[in-house]
PDB file of N, CA, C and O in Angstrom:
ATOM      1  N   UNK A 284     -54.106   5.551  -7.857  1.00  0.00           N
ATOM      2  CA  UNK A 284     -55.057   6.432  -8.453  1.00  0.00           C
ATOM      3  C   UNK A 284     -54.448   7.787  -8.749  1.00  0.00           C
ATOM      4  O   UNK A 284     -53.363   8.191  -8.331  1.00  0.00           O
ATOM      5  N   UNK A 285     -55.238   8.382  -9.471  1.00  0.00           N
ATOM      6  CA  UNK A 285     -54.915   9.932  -9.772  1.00  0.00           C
ATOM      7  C   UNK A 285     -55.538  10.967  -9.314  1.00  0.00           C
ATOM      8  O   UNK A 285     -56.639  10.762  -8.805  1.00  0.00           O
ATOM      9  N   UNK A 286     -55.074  12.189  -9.361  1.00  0.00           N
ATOM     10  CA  UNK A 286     -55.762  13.525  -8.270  1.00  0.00           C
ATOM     11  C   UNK A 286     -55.604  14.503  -9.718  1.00  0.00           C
ATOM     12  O   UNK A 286     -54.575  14.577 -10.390  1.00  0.00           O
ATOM     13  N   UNK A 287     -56.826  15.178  -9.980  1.00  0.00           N
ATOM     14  CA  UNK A 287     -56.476  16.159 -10.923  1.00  0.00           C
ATOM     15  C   UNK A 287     -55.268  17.396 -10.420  1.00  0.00           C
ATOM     16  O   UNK A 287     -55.252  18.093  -9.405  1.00  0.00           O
ATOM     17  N   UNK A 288     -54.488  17.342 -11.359  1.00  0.00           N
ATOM     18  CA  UNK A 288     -52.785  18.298 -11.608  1.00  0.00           C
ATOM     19  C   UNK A 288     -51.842  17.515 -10.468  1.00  0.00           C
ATOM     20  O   UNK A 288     -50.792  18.036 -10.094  1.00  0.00           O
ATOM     21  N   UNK A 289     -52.397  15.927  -9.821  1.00  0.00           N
ATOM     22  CA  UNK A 289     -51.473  15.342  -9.626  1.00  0.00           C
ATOM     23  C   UNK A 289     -51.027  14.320 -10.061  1.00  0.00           C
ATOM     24  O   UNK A 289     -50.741  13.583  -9.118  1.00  0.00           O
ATOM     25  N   UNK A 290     -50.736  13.719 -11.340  1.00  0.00           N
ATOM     26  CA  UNK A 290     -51.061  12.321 -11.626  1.00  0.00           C
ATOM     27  C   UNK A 290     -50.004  11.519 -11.297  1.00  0.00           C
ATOM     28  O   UNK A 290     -49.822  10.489 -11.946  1.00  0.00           O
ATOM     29  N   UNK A 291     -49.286  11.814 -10.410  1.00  0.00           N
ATOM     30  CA  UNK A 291     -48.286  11.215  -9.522  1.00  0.00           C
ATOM     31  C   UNK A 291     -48.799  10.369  -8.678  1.00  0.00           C
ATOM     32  O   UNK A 291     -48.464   9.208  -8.445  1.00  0.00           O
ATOM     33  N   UNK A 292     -49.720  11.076  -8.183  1.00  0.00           N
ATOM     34  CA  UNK A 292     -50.779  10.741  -6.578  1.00  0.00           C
ATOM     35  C   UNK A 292     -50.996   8.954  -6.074  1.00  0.00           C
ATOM     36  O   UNK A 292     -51.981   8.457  -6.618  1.00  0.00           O
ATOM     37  N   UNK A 293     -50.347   8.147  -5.294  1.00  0.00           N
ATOM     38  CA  UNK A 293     -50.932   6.621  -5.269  1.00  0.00           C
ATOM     39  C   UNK A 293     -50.208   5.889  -5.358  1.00  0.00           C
ATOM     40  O   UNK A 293     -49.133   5.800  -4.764  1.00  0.00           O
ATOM     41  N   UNK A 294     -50.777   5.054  -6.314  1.00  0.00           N
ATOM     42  CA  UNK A 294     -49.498   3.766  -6.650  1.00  0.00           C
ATOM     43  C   UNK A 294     -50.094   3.624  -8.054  1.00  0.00           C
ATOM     44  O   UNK A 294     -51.085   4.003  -8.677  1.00  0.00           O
ATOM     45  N   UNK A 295     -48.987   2.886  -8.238  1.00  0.00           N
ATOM     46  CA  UNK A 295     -48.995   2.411 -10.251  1.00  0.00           C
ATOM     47  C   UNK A 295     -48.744   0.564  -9.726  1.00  0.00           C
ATOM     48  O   UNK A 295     -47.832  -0.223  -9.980  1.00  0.00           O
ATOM     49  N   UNK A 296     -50.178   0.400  -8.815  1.00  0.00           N
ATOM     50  CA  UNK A 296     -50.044  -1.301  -8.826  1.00  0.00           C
ATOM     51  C   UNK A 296     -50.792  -1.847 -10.264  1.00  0.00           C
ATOM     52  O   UNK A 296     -50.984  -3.042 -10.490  1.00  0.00           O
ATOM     53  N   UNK A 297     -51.222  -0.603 -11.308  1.00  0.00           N
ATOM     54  CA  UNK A 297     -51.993  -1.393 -12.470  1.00  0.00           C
ATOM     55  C   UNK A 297     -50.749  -2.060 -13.423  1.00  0.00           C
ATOM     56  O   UNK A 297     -51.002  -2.734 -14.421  1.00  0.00           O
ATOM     57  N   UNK A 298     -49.575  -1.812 -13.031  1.00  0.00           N
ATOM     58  CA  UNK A 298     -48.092  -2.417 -14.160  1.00  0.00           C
ATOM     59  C   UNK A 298     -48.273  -3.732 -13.455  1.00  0.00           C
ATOM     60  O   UNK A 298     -47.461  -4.637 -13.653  1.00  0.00           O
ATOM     61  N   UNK A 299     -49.131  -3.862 -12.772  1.00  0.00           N
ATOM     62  CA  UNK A 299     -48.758  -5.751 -11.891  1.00  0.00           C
ATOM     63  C   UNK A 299     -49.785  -6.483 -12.741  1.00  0.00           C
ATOM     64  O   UNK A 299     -49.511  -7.677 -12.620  1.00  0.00           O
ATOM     65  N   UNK A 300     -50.977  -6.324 -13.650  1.00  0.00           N
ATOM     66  CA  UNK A 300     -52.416  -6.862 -13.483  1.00  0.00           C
ATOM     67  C   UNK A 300     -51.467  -7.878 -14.512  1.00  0.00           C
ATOM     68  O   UNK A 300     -52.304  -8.764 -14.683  1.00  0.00           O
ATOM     69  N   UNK A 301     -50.625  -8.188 -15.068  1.00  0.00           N
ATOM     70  CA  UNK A 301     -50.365  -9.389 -15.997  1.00  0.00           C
ATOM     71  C   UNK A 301     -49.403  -9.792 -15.726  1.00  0.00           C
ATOM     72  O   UNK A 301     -48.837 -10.720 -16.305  1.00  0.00           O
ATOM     73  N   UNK A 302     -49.035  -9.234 -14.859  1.00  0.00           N
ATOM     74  CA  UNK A 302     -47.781 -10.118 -14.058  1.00  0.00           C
ATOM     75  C   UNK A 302     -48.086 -11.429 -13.350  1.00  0.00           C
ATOM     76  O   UNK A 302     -49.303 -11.609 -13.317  1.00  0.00           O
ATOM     77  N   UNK A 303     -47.462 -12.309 -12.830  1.00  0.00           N
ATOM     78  CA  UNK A 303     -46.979 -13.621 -12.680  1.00  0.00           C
ATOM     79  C   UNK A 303     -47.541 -13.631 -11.356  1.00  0.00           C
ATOM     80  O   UNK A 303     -47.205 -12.627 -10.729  1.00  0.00           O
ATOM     81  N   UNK A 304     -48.354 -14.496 -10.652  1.00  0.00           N
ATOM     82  CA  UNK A 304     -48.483 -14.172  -9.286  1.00  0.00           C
ATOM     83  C   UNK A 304     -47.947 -15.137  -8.391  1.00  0.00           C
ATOM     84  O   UNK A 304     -48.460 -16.175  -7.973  1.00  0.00           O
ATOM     85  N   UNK A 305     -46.700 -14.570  -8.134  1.00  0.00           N
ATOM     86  CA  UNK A 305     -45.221 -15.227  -7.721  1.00  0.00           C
ATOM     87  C   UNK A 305     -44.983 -14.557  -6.579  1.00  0.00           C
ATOM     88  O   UNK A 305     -45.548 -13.479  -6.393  1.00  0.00           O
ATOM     89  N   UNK A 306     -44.209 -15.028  -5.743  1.00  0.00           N
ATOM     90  CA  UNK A 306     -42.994 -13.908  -4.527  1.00  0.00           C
ATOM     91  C   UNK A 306     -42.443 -13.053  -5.125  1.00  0.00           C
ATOM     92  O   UNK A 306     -42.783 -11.942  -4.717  1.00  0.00           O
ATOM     93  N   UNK A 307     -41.560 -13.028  -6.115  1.00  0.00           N
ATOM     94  CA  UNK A 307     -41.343 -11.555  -7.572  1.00  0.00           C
ATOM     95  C   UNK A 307     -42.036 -10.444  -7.232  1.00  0.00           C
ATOM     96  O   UNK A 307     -41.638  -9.450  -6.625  1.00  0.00           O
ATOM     97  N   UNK A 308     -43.279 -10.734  -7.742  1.00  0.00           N
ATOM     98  CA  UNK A 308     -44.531  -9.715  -7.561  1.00  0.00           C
ATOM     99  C   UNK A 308     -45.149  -9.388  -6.665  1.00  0.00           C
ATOM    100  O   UNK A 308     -45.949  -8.452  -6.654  1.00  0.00           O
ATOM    101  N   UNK A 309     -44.862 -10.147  -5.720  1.00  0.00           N
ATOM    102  CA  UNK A 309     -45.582  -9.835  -4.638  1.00  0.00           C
ATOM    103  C   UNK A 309     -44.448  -8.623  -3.346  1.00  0.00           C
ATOM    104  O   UNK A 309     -44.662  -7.848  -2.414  1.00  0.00           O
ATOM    105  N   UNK A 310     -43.368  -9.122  -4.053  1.00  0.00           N
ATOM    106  CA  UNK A 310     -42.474  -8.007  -2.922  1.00  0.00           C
ATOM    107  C   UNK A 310     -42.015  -6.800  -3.943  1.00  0.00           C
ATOM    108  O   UNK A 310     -41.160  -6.069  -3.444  1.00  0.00           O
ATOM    109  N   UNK A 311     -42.415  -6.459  -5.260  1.00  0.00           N
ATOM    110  CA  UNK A 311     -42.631  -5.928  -5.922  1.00  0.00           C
ATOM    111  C   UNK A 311     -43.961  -4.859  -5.574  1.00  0.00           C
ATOM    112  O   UNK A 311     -43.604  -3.687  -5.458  1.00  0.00           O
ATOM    113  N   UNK A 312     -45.423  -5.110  -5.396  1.00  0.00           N
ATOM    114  CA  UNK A 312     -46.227  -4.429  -4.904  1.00  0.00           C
ATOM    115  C   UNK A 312     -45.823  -4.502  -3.701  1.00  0.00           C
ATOM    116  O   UNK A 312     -45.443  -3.339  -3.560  1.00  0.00           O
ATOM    117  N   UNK A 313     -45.509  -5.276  -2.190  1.00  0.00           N
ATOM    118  CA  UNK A 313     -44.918  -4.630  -0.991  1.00  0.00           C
ATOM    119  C   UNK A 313     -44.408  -3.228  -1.202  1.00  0.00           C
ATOM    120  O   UNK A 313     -44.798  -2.166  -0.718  1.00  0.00           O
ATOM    121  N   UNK A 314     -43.032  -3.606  -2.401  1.00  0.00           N
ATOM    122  CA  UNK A 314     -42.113  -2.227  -2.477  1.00  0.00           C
ATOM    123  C   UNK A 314     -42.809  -0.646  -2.872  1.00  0.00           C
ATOM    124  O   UNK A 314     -42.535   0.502  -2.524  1.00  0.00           O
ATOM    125  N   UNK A 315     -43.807  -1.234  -3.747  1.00  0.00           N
ATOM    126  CA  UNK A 315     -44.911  -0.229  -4.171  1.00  0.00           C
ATOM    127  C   UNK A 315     -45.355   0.330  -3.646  1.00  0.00           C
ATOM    128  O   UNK A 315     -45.380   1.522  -3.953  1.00  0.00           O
ATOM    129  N   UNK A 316     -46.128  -0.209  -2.292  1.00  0.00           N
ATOM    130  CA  UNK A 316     -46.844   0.576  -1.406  1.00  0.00           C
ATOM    131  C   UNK A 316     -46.198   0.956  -0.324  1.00  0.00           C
ATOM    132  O   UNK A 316     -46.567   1.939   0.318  1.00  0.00           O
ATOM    133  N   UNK A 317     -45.206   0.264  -0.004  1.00  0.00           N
ATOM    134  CA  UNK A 317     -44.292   1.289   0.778  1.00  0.00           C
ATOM    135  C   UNK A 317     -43.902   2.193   1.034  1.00  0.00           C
ATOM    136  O   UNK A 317     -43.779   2.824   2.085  1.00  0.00           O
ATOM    137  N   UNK A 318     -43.481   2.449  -0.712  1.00  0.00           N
ATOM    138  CA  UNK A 318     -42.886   4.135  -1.212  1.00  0.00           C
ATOM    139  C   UNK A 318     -44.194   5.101  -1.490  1.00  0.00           C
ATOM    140  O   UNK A 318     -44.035   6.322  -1.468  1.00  0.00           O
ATOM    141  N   UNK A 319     -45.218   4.647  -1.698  1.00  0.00           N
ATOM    142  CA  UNK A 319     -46.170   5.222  -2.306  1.00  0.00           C
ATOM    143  C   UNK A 319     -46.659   5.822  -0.707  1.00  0.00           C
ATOM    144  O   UNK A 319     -46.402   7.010  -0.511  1.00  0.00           O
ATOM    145  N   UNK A 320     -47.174   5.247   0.143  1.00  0.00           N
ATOM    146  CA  UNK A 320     -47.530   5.390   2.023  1.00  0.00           C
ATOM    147  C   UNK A 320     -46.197   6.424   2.482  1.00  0.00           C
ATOM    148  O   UNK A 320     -46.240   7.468   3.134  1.00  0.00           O
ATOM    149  N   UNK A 321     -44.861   5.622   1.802  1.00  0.00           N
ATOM    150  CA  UNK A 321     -43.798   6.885   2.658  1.00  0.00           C
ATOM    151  C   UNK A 321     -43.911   8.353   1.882  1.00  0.00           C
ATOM    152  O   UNK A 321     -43.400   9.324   2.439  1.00  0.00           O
ATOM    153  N   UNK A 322     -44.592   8.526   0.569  1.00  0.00           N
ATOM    154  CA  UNK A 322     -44.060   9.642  -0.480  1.00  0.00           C
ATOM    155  C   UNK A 322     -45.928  10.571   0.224  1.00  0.00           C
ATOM    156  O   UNK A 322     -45.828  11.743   0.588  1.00  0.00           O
ATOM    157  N   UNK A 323     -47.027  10.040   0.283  1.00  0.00           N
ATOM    158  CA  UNK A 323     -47.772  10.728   0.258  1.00  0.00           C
ATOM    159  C   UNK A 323     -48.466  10.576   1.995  1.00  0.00           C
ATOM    160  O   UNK A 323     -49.273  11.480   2.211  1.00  0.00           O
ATOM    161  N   UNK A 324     -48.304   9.771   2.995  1.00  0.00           N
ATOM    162  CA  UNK A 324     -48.786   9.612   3.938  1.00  0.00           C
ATOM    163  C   UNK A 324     -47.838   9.951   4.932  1.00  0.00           C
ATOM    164  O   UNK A 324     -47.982   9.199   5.896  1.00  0.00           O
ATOM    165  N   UNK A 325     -47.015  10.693   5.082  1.00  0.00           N
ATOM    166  CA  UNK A 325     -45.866  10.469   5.836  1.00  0.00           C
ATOM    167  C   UNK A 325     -45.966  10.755   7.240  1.00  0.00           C
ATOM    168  O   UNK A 325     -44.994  11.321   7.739  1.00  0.00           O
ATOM    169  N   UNK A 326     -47.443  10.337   8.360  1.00  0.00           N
ATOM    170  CA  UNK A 326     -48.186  10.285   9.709  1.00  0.00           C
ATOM    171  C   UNK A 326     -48.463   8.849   9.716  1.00  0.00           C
ATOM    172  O   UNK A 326     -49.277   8.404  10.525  1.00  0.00           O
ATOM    173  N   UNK A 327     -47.768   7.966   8.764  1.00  0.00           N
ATOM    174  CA  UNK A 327     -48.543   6.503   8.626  1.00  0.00           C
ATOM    175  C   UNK A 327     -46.841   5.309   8.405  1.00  0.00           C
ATOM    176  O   UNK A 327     -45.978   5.198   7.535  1.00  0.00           O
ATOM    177  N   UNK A 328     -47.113   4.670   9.712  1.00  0.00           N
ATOM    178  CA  UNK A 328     -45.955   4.155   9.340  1.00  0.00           C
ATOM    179  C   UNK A 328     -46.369   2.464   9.423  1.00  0.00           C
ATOM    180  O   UNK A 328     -46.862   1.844  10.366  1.00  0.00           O
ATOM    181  N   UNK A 329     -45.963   1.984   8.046  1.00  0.00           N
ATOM    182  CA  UNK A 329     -46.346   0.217   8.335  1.00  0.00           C
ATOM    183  C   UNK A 329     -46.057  -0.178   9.249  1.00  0.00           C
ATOM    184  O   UNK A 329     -44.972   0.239   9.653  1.00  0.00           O
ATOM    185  N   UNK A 330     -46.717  -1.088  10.049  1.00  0.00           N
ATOM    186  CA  UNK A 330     -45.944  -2.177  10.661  1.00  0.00           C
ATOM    187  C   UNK A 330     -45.617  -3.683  10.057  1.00  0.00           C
ATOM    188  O   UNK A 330     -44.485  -4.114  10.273  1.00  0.00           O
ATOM    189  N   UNK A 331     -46.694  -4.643   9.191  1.00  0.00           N
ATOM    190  CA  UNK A 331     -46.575  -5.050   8.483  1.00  0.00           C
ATOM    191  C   UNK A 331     -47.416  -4.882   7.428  1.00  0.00           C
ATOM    192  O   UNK A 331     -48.354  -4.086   7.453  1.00  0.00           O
ATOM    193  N   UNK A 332     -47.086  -5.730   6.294  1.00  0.00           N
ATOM    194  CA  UNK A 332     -47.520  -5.995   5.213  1.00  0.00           C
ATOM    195  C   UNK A 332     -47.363  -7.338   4.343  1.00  0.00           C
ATOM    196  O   UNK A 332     -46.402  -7.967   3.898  1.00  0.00           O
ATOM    197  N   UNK A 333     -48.644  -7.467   4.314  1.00  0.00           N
ATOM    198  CA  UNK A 333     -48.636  -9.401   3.441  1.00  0.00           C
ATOM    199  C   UNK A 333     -49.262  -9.676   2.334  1.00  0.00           C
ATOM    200  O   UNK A 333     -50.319  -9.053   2.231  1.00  0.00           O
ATOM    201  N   UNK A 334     -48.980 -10.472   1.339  1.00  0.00           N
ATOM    202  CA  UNK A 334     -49.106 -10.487  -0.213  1.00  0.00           C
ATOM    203  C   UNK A 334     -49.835 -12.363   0.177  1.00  0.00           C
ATOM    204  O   UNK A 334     -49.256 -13.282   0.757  1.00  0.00           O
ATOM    205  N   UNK A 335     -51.164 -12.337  -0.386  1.00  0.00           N
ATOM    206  CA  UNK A 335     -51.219 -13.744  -0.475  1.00  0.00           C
ATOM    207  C   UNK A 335     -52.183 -13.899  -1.835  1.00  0.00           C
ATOM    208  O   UNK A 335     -52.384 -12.946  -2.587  1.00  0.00           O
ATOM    209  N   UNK A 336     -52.558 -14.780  -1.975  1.00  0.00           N
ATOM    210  CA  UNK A 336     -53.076 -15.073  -3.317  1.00  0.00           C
ATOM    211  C   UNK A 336     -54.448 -15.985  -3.087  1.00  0.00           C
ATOM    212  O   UNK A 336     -54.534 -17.092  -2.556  1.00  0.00           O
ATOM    213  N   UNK A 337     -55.125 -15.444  -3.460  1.00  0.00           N
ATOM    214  CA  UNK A 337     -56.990 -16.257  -3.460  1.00  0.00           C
ATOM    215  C   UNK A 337     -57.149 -17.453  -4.253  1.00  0.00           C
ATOM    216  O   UNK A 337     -57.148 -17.756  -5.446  1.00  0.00           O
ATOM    217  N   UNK A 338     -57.345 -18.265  -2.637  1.00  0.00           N
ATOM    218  CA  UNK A 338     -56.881 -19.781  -3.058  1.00  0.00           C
ATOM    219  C   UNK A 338     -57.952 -20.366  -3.996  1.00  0.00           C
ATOM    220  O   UNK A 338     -57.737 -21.346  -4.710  1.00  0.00           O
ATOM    221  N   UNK A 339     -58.809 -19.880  -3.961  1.00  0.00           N
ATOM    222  CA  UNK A 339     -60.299 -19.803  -5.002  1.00  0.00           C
ATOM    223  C   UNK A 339     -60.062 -19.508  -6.883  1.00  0.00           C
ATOM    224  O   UNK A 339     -60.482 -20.097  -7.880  1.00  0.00           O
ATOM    225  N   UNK A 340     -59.139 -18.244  -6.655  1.00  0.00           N
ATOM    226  CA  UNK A 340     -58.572 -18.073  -8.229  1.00  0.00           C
ATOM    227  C   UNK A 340     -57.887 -16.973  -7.931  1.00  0.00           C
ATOM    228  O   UNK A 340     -58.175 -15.831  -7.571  1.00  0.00           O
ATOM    229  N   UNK A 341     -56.353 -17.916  -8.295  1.00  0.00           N
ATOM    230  CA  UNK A 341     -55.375 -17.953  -8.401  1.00  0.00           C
ATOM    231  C   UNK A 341     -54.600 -16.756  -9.319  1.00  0.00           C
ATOM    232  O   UNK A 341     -53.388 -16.750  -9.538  1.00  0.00           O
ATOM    233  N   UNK A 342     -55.510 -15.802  -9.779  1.00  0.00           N
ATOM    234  CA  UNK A 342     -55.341 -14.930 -10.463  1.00  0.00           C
ATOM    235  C   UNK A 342     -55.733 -13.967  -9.884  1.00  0.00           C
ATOM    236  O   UNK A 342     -56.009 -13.003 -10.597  1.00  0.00           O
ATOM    237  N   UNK A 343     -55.910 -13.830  -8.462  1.00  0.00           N
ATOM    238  CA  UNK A 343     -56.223 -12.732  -7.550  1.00  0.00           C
ATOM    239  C   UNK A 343     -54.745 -13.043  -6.261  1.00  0.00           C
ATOM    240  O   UNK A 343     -53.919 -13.917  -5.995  1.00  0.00           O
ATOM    241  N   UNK A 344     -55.143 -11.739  -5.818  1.00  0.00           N
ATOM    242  CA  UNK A 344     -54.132 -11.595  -4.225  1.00  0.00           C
ATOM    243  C   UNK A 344     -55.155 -10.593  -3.423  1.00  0.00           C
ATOM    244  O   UNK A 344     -56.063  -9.903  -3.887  1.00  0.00           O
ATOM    245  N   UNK A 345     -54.732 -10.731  -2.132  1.00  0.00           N
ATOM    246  CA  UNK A 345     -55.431 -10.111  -1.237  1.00  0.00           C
ATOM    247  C   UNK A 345     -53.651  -9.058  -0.543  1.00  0.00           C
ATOM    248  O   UNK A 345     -52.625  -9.737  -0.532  1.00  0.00           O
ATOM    249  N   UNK A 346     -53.559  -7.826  -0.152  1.00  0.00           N
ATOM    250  CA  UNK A 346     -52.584  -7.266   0.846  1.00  0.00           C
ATOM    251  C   UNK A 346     -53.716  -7.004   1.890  1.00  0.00           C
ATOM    252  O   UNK A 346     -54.934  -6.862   1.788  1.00  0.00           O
ATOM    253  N   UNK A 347     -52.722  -6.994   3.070  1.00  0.00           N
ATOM    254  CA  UNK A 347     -53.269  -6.833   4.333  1.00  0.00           C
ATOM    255  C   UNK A 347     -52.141  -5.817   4.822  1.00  0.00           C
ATOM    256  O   UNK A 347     -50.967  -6.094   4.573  1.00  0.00           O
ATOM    257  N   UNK A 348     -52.448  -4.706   5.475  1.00  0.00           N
ATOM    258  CA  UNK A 348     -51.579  -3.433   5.759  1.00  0.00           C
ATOM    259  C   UNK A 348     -51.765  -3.727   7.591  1.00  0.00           C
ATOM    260  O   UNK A 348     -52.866  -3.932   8.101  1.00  0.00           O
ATOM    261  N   UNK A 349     -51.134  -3.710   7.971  1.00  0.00           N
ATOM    262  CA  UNK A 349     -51.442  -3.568   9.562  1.00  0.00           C
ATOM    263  C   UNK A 349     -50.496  -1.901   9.534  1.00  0.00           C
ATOM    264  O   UNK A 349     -49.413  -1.848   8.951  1.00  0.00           O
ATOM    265  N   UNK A 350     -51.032  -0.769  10.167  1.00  0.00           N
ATOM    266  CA  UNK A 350     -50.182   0.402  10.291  1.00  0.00           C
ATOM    267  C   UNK A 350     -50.629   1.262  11.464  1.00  0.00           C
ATOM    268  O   UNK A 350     -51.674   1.094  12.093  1.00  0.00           O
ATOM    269  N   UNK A 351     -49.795   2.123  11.664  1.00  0.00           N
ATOM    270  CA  UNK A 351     -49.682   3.044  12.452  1.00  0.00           C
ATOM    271  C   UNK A 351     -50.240   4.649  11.918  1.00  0.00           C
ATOM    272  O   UNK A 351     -49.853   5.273  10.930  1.00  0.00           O
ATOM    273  N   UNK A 352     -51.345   5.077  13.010  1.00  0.00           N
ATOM    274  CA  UNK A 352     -51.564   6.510  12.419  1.00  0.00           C
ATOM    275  C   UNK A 352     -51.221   7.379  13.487  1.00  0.00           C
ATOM    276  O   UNK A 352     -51.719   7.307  14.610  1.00  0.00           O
ATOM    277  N   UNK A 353     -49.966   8.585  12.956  1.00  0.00           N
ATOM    278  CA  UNK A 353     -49.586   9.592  14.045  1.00  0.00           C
ATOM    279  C   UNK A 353     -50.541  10.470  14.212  1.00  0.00           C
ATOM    280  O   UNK A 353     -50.875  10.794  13.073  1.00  0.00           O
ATOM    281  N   UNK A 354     -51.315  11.169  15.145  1.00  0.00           N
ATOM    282  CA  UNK A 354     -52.580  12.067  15.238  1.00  0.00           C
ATOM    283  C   UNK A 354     -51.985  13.350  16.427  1.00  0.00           C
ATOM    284  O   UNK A 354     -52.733  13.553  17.384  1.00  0.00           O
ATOM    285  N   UNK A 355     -50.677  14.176  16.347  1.00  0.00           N
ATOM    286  CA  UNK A 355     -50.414  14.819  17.750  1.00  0.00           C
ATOM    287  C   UNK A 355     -49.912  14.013  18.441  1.00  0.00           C
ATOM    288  O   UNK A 355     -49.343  13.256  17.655  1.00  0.00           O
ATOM    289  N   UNK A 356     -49.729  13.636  19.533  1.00  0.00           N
ATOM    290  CA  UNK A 356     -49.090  12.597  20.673  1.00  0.00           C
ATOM    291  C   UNK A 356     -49.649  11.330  20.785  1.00  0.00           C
ATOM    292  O   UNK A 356     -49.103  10.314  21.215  1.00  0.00           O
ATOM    293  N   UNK A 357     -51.246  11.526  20.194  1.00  0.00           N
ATOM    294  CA  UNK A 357     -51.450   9.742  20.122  1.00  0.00           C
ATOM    295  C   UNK A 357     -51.287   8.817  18.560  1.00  0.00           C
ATOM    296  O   UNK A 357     -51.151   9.346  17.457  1.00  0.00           O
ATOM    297  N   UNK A 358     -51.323   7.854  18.739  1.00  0.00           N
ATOM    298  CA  UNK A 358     -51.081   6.620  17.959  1.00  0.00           C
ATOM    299  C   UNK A 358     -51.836   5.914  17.798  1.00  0.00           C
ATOM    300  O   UNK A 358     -52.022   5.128  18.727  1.00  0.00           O
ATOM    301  N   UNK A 359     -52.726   5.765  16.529  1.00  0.00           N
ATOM    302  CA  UNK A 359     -53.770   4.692  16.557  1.00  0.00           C
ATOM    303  C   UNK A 359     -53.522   3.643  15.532  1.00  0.00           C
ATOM    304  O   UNK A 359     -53.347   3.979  14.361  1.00  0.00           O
ATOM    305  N   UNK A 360     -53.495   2.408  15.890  1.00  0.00           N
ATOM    306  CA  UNK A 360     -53.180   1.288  15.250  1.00  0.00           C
ATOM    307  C   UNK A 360     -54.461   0.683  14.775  1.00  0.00           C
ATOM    308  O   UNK A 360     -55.461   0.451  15.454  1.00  0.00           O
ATOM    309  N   UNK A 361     -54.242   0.427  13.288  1.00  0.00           N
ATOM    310  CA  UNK A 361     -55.269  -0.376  12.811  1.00  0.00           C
ATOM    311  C   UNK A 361     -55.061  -1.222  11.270  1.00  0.00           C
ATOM    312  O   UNK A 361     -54.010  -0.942  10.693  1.00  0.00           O
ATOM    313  N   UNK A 362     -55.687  -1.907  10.793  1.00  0.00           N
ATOM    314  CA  UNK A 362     -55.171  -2.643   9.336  1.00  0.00           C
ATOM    315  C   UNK A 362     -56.479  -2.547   8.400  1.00  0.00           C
ATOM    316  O   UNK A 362     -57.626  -2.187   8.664  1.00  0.00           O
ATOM    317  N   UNK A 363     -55.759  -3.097   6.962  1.00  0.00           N
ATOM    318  CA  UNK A 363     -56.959  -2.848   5.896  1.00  0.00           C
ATOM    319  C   UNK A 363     -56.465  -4.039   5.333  1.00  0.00           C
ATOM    320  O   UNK A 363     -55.346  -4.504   5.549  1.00  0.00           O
ATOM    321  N   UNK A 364     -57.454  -4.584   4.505  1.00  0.00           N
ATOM    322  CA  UNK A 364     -57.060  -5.964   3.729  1.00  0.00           C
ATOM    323  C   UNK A 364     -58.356  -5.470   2.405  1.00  0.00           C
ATOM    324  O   UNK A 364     -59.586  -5.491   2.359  1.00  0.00           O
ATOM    325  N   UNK A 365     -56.968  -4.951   1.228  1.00  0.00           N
ATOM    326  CA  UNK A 365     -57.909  -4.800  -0.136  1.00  0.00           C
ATOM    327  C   UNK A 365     -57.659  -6.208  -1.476  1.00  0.00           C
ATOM    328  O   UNK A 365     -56.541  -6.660  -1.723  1.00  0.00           O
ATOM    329  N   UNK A 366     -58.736  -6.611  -2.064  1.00  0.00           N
ATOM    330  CA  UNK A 366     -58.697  -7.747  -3.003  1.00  0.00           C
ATOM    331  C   UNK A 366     -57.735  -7.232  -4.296  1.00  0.00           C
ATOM    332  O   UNK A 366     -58.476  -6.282  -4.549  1.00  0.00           O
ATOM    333  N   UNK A 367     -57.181  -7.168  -4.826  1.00  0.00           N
ATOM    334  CA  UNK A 367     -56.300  -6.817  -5.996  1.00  0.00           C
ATOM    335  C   UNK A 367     -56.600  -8.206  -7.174  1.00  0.00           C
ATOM    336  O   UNK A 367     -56.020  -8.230  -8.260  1.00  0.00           O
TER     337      UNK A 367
END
């Protein structure tokens, strides 16, 4: 997404929507959100991350983020799983 006077801000996973939904692409958006979490979140460190594809239609993927949030001395672990 974009932030007004930042349009840097996020990820550019919309260059994927006609892409192939392959292992290619899928460690392709991994790489995406990686850099995008290391460039603007940098209190947030992955632990994993998984690319699968909606066995329903096949023209969808689901990521699942499992991560780490630094808060001062504690650490709170938790995950998100968004439909793409």
């Amino acid at each position: 997404g974009q932030r007004l006077r930042l349009p840097e801000f996020g990820t550019n996973l919309i260059k994927y929507i006609f892409d192939t939904n392959d292992d290619t692409t899928w460690e392709s958006i991994k790489s995406e959100v990686i850099e995008s979490v290391g460039r603007w979140a940098n209190n947030i460190t992955i632990n994993n991350l998984q690319v699968v594809k909606n066995e329903d239609d096949e023209s969808e993927i689901f990521v699942r983020i499992d991560y780490s949030v630094k808060q001062g001395n504690k650490i709170i672990n938790d995950s998100v799983a968004v439909q793409i």
